[in-house]
Coordinates of C-alpha atoms in Angstrom, one line a residue:
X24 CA 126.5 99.0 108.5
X25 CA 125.6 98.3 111.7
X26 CA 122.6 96.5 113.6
X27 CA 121.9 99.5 115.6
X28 CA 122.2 101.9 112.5
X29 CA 120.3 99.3 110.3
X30 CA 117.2 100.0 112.9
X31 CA 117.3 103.1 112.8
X32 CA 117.4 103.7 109.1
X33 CA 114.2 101.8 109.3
X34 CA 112.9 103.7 112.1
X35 CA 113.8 106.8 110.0
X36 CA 111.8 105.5 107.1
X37 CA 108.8 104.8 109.1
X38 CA 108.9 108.1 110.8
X39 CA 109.4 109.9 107.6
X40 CA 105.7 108.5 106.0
X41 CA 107.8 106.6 103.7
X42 CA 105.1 103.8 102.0
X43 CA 104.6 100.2 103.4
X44 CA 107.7 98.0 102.4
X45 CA 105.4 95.4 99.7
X46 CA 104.4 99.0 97.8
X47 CA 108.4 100.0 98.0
X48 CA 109.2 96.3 96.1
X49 CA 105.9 96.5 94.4
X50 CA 106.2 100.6 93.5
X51 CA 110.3 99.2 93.3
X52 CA 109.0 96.2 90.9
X53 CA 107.0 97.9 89.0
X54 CA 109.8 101.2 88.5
X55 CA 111.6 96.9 86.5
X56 CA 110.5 96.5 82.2
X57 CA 113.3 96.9 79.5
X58 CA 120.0 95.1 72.5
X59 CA 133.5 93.5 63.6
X60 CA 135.4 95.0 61.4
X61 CA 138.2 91.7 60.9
X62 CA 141.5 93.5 60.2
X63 CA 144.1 90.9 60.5
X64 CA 147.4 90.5 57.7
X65 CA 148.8 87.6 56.1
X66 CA 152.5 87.4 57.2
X67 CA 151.6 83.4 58.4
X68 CA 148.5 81.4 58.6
X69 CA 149.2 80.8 62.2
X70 CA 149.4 84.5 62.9
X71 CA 146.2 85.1 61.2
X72 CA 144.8 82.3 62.2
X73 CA 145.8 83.8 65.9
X74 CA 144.5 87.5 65.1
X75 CA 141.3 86.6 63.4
X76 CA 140.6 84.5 66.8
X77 CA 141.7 87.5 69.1
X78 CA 139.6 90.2 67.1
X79 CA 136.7 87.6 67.2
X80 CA 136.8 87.1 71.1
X81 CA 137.1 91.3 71.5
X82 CA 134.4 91.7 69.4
X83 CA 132.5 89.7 71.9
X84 CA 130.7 87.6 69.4
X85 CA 131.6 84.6 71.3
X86 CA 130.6 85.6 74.2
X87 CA 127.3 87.5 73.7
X88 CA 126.8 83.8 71.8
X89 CA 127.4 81.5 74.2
X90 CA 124.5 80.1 75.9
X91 CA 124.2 81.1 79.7
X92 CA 121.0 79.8 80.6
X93 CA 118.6 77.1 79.8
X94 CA 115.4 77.0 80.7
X95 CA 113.5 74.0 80.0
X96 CA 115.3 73.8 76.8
X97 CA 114.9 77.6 76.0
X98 CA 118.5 78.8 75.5
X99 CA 119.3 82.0 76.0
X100 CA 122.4 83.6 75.4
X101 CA 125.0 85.7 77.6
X102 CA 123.6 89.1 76.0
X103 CA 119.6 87.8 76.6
X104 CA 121.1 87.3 80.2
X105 CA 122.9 90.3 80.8
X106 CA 119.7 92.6 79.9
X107 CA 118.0 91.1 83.0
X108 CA 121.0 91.2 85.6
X109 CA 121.8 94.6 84.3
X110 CA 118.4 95.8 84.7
X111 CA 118.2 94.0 87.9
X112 CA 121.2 95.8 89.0
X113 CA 120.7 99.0 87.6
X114 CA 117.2 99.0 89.6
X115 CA 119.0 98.3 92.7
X116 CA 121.3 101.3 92.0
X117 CA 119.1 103.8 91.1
X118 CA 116.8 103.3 93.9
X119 CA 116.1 106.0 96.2
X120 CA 115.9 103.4 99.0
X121 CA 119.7 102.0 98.1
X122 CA 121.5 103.9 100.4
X123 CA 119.7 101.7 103.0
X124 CA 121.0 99.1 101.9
X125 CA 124.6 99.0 102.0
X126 CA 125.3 98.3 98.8
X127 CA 128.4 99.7 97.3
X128 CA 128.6 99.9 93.3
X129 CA 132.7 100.5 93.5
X130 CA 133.2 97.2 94.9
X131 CA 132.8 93.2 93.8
X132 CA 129.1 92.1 94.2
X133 CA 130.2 88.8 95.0
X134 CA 132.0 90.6 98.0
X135 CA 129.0 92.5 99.6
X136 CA 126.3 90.9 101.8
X137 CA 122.8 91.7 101.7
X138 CA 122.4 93.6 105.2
X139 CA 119.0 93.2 107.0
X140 CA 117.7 96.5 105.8
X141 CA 118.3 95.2 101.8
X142 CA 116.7 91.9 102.8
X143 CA 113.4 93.5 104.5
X144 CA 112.7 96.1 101.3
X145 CA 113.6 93.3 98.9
X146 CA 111.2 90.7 100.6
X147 CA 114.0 87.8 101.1
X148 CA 113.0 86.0 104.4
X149 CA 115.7 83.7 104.3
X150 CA 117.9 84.0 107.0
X151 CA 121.3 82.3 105.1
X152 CA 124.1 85.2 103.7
X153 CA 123.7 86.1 100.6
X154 CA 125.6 87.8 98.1
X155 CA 124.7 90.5 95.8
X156 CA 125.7 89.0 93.2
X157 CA 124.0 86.1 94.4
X158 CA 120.6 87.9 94.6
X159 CA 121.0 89.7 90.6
X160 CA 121.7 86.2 89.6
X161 CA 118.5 84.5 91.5
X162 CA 116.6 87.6 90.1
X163 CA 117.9 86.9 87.0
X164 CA 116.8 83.5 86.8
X165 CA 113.2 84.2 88.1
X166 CA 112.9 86.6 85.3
X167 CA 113.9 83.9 82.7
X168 CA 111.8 81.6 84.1
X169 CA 108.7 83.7 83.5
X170 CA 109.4 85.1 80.5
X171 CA 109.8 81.4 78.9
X172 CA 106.2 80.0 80.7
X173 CA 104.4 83.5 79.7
X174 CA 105.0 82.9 76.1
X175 CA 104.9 79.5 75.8
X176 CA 101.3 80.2 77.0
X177 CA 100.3 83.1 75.1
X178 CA 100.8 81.3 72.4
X179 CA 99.3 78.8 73.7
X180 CA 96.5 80.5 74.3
X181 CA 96.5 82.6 70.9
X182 CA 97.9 85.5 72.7
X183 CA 100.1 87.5 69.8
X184 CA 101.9 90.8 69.5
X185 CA 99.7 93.9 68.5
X186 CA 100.1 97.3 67.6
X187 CA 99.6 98.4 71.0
X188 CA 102.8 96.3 72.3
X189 CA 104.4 97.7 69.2
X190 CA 104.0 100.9 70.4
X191 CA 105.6 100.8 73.8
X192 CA 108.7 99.1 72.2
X193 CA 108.9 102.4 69.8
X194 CA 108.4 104.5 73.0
X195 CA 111.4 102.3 75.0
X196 CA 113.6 102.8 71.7
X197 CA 112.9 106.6 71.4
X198 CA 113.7 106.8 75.5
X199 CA 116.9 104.8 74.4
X200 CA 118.2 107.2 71.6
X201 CA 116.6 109.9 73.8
X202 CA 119.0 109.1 76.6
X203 CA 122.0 108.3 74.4
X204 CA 121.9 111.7 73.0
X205 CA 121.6 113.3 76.4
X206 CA 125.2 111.8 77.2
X207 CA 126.6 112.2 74.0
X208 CA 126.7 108.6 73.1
X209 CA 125.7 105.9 69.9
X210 CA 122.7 104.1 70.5
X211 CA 125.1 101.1 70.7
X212 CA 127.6 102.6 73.0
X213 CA 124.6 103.4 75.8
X214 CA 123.2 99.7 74.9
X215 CA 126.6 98.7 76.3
X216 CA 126.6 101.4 79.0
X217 CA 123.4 99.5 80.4
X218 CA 123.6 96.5 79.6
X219 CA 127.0 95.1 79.6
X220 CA 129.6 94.7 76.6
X221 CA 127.6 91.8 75.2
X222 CA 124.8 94.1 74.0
X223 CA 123.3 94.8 70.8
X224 CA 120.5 96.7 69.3
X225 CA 118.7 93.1 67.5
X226 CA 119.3 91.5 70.9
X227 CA 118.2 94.2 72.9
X228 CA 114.8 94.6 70.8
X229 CA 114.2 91.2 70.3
X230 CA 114.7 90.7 74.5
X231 CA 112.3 93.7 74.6
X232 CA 109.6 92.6 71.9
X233 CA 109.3 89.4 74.6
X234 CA 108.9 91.0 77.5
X235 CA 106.6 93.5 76.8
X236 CA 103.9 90.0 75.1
X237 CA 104.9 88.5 78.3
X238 CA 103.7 91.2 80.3
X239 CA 100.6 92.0 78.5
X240 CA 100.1 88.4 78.6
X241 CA 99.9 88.8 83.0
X242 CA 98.1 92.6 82.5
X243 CA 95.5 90.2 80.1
X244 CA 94.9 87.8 82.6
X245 CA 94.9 89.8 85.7
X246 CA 92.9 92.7 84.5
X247 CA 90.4 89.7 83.4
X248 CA 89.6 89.6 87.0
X249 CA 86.3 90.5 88.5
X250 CA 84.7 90.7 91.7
X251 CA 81.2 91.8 93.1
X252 CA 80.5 94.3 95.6
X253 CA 80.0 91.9 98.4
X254 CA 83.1 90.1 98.0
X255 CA 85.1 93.4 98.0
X256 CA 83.1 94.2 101.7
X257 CA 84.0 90.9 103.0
X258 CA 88.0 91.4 101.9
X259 CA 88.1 94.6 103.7
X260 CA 86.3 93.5 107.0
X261 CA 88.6 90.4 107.0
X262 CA 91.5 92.8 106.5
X263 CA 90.5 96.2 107.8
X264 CA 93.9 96.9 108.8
X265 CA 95.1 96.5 105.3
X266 CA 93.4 99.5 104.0
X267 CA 92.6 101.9 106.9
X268 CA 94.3 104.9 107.3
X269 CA 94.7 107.0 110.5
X270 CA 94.7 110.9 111.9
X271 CA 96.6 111.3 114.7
X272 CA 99.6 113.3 116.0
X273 CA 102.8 112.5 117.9
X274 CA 105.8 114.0 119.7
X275 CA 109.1 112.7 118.2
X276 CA 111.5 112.6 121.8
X277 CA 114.7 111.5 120.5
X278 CA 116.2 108.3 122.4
X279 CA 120.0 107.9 121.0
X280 CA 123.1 109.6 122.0
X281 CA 124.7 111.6 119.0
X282 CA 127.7 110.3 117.5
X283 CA 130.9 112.2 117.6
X284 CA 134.5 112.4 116.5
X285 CA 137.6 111.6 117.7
X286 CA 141.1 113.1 117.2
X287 CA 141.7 111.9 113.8
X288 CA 138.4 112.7 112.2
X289 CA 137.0 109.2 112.7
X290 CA 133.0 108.4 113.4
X291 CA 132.8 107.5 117.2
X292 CA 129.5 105.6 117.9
X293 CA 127.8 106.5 121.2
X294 CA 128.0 103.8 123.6
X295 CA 125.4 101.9 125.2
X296 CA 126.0 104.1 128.4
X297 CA 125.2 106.9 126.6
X298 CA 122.0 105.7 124.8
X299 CA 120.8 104.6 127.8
X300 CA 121.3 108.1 129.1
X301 CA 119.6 109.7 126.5
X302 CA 116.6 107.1 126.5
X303 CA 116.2 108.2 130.2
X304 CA 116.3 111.8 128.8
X305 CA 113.5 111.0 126.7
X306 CA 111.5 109.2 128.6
X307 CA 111.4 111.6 130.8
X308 CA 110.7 114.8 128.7
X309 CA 107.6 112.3 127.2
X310 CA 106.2 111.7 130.8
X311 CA 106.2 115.3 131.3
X312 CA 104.8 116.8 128.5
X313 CA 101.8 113.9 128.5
X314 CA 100.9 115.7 132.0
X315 CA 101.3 118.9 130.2
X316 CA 99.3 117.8 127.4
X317 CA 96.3 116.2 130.0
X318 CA 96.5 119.7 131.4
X319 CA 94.8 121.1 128.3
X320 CA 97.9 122.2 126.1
X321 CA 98.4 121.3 122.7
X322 CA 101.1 118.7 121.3
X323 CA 102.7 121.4 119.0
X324 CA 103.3 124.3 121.5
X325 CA 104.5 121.4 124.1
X326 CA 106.9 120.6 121.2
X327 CA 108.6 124.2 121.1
X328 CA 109.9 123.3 124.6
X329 CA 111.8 120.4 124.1
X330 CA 115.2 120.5 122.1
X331 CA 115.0 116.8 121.6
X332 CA 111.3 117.0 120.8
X333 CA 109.2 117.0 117.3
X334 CA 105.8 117.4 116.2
X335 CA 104.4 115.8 113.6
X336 CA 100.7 115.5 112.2
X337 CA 99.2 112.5 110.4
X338 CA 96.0 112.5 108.5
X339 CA 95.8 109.1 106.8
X340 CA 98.6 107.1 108.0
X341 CA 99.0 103.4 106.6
X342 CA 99.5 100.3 108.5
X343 CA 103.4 100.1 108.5
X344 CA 103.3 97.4 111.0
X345 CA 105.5 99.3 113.5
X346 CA 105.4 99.8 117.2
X347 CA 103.7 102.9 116.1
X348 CA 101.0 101.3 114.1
X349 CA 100.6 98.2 116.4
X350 CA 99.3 101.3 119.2
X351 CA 97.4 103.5 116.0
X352 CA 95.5 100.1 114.9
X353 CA 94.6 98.6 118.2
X354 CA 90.4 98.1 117.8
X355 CA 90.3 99.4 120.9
X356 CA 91.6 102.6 120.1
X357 CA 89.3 105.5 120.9
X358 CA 89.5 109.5 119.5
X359 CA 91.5 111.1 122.1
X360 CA 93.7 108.6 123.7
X361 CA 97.2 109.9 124.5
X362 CA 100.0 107.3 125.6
X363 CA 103.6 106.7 125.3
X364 CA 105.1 104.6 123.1
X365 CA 108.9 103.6 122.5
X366 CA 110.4 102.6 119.8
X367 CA 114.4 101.6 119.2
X368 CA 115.1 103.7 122.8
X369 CA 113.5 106.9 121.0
X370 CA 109.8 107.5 122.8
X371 CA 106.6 108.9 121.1
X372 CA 103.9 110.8 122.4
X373 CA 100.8 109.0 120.5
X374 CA 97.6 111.4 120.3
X375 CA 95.2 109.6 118.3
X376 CA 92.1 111.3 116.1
X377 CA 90.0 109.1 114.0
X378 CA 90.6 105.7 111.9
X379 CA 88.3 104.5 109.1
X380 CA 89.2 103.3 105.0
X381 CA 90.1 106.0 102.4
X382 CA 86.3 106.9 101.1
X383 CA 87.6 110.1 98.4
X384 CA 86.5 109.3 95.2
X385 CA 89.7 108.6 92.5
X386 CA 88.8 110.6 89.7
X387 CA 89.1 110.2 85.6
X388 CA 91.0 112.6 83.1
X389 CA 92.3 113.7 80.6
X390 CA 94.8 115.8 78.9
X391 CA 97.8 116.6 76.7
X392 CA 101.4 117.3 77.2
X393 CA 103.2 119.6 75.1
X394 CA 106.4 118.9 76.3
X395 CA 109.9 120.3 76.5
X396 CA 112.6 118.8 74.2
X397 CA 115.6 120.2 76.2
X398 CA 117.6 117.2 74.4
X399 CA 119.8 119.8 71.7
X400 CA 120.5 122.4 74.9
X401 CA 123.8 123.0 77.1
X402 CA 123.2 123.8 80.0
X403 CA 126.7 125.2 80.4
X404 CA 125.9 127.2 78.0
X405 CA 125.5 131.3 78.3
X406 CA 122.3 131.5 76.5
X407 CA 120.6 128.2 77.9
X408 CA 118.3 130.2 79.5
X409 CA 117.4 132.6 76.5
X410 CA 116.9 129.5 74.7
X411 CA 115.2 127.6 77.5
X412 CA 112.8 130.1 77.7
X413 CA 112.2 130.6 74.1
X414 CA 111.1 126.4 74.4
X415 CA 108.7 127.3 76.6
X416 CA 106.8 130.5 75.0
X417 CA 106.9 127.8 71.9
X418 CA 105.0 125.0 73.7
X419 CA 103.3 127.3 75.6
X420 CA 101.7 128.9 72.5
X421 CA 101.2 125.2 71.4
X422 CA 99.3 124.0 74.1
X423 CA 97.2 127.8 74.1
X424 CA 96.5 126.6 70.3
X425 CA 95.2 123.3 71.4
X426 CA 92.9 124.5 73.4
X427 CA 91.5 126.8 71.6
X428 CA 90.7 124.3 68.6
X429 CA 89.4 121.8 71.3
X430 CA 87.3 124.9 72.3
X431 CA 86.4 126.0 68.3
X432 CA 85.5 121.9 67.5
X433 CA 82.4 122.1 70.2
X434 CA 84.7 121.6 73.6
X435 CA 83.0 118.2 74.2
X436 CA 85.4 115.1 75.3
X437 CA 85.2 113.1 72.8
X438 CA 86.7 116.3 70.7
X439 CA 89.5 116.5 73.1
X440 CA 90.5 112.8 72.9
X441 CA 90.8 113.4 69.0
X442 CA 93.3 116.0 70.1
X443 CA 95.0 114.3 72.4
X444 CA 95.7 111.3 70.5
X445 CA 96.9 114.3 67.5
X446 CA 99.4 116.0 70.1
X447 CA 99.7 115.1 72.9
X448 CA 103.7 114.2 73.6
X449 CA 102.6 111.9 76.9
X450 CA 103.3 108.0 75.1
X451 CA 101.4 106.7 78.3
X452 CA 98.0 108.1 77.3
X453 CA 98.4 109.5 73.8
X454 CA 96.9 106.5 72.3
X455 CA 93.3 106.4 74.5
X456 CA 92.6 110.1 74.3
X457 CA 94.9 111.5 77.1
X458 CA 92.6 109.3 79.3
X459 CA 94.3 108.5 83.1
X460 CA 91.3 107.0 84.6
X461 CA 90.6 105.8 88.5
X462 CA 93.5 108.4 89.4
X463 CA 94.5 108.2 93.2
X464 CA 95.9 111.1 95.1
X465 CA 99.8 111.7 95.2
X466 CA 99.5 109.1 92.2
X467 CA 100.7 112.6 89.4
X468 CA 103.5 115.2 90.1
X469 CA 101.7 118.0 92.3
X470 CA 100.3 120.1 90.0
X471 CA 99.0 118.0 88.1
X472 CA 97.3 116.0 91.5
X473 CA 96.8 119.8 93.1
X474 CA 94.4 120.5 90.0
X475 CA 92.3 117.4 89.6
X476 CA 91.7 117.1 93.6
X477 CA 90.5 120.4 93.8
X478 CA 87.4 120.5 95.9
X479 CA 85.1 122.6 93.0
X480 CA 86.8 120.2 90.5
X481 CA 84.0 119.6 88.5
X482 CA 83.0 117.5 84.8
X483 CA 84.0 119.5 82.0
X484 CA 86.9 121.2 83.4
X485 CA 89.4 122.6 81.6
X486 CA 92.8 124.6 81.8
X487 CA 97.2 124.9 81.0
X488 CA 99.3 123.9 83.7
X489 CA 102.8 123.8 83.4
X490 CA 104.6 120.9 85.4
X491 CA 108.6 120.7 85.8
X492 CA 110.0 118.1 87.3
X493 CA 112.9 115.7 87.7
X494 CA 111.7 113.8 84.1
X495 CA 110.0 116.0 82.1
X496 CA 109.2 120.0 82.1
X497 CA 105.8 120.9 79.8
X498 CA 102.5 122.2 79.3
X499 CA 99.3 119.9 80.7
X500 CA 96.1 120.9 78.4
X501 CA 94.2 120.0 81.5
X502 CA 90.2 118.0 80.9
X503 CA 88.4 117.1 84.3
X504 CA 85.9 114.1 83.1
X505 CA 84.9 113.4 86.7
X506 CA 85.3 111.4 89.5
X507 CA 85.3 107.3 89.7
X508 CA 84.9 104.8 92.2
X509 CA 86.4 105.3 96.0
X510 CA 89.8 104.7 96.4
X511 CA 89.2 102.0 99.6
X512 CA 87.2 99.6 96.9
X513 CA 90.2 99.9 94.2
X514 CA 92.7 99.2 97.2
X515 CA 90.8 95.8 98.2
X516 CA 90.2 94.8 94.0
X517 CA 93.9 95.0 93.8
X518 CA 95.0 93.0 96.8
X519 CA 92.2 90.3 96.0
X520 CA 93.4 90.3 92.3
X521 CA 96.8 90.0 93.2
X522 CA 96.6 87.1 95.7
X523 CA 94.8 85.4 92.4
X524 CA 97.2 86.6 90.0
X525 CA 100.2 85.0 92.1
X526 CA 98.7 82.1 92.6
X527 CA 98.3 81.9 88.5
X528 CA 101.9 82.7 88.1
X529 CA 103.3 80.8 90.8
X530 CA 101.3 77.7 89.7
X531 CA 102.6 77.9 86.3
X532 CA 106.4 78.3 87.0
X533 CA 106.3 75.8 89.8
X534 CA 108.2 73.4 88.5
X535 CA 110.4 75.3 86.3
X536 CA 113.9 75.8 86.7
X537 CA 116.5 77.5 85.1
X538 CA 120.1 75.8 84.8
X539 CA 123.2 77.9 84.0
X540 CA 125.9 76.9 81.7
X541 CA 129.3 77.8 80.4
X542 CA 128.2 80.9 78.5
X543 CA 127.5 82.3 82.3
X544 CA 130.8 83.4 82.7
X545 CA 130.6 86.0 80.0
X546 CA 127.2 87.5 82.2
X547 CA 127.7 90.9 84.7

């Protein structure tokens, strides 16, 4: 990919209202959490001898044995390794953003270079090539590293295993077999499809088991931060640009020369010629429609009159740190100021409303899912959709049923909790009464946010909405408990509590290292 194009995939993502880059790694970090028969004859001991070895090494015993890493003493085998460079890897893949980023799954990793674009969203400053493989591997480590300090100091600390943690390993197992059965594969077959050929169903849970204490172990310690009112104030004045958002709306005058193609079918970049040509073009058409815009018409109907010209409104824009931004943020900035601003050769027509911090309140509630189980359907099938439907009048009538014995049992929360925790098919809330508390907007799928932020959303609320999406389709019994704390003050408690929580984490695996041996071979 090229410089030029590399820009302008990030000029794309700005101009699209894609999130700020650290949510993409965080949102992108936090998407990153979670396992022979011997047949041989007896013609001559050194053929069997021979045999049994051969059937051992393609059973990969050895190799899912041999040690890859150590990390201050901590061995960990090829298998323990491979579940973090897979899921490393298989984060990378399945990103929406990896298109961006060059990355080519058909060829060698130790072949393809991290291009700017990968470097940016995956927050490596470093200015040295590196290698894919390179960067799974470094990943990989980190992720060992952590995982050894975090429970060496939960149990340090008395920190052990619950019922709670045991939970979300069942749920991760039950999304396993779950997702094995949707492409007609063993348990053990998609362990291997994941993970690598080293796999197994103890390793895998036991790997599992330790991540998710380890991660309770950082949730424990940084939801054990606190912070008064007046610190949160002094945060956001110190870092106003952090949190504010911004109304405003812009022309779009496009600034590049289209591509085209030449005799055999090949892409033909534009040349610098012709971008500069169409920069001119567009710098022109902005100048213009500013004067027509100063004249009293609107930025939308001076839009309709320009082919390389769009309009777009913001409401509460985020501080992408941008040309864009850099103009949006200035504290000088008053309601009404119109300028031009280029970016990457395209130009901008800036009309800028109102900035201030995101005051809504986030809101609190509940509910259960009655979801779906498409898992035993073809979809190939000619009655899929007879059946289909005949799975949703049945979860439909279950969720009606629901409600109605919440409504028979008094209709009071605590009687809906009960319920939830009875039904409710949601493992992220069924075990604290279908609660979602502090919810932010765009945080559920749209019906679900469309119903809590409705503006006569009010305590005691109560309804069925049905929600298909790409992961689930199902039946919400909906329970509004009311609204929380603004969503500005739960921005700046997470940015102070993270700045506290790294500098926990980084302090304790400072001075750890992790060193690869023989068994690393055997890892990818």
């Amino acid at each position: 990919m090229s410089a030029s194009r590399e820009k302008k995939n990030r000029q794309d993502l700005a101009a699209s209202g894609i999130p700020d880059i650290k949510d993409i790694r965080a949102a992108e970090e936090r998407k990153q959490q979670r396992r022979s028969n011997w047949l041989y004859g007896s013609i001559a001991v050194i053929f069997v001898l021979v045999a049994a070895a051969l059937l051992v090494w393609n059973s990969n015993i050895i190799q899912r044995g041999s040690t890859a890493i150590t990390v201050d003493g901590e061995k960990y085998s090829a298998a323990e390794v491979s579940y973090f460079y897979r899921s490393a890897y298989n984060s990378l893949t399945n990103s929406q953003y990896a298109s961006y980023m060059g990355l080519d799954p058909s060829k060698p990793l130790n072949q393809q270079t991290l291009n700017d674009t990968a470097k940016m969203m995956l927050g490596i400053t470093s200015q040295e090539e590196m290698t894919y493989q390179q960067y799974l591997m470094d990943s990989t480590k980190k992720s060992l590293v952590e995982l050894t300090v975090m429970l060496r100091n939960a149990e340090k600390d008395g920190f052990t295993f619950t019922e709670e943690m045991q939970a979300d390993v069942d749920a991760t197992l039950k999304s396993l077999d779950e997702g094995a059965k949707q492409n007609g594969m063993s348990s053990g077959a998609y362990l291997k499809a994941l993970f690598g050929p080293n796999m197994t169903s103890g390793t895998f849970e036991k790997i599992l088991k330790d991540s998710v204490l380890a991660t309770y172990y950082m949730m424990n310690y940084r939801d054990g931060l606190t912070y008064s009112d007046e610190q949160i104030e002094e945060y956001y004045q110190a870092h106003k640009s952090n949190f504010d958002v911004v109304a405003y709306d812009y022309i779009y005058f496009k600034g590049t020369a289209p591509s085209t193609t030449d005799a055999d079918g090949k892409n033909v970049p534009p040349t610098e010629e012709e971008n500069k040509a169409a920069a001119e073009k567009a710098q022109a058409a902005a100048e213009e429609a500013l004067a027509r815009f100063r004249n009293g018409e609107s930025l939308e109907d001076i839009a309709k009159d320009y082919e390389i010209g769009s309009y777009f409104s913001q409401t509460d824009a985020s501080n992408y740190g941008d040309t864009m931004s850099s103009w949006l943020f200035d504290d000088a900035r008053k309601s009404g100021d119109a300028e031009i601003v280029e970016s990457n050769g395209s130009r901008y027509l800036m009309l800028f409303h109102s900035r201030g911090r995101n005051e809504y309140e986030t809101v609190n509630v509940r509910h259960i899912l009655c979801k779906l189980d498409t898992t035993g359907l073809d979809k190939e099938a000619e009655d899929y959709q007879t059946k289909l439907a005949a799975l949703k009048d049945e979860q439909k009538a279950k969720a009606d049923q629901v409600l109605q014995e919440w409504k028979d049992g008094g209709a009071t929360e605590e009687a809906f909790a009960k319920l939830a925790e009875q039904y409710s098919d949601d493992g992220g809330s069924n075990t604290n009464g279908g609660l979602y508390s502090q919810v932010s907007k765009g945080r559920m799928v749209p019906a679900f946010n469309d119903w809590i932020f409705d503006a006569n959303r009010k305590a005691g609320d109560s309804d069925i909405l049905y929600v298909e999406s790409g992961n689930y389709s199902g039946y919400h019994v909906m329970y509004f408990s009311g609204y929380d704390a603004p969503y500005w003050t739960l921005q700046v408690k997470d940015a102070i509590s993270q700045e506290d929580f790294t500098k926990w984490h980084d302090e304790l695996v400072k001075d750890v290292t992790a060193t690869e041996n023989g068994g690393i071979k055997y890892v990818g």
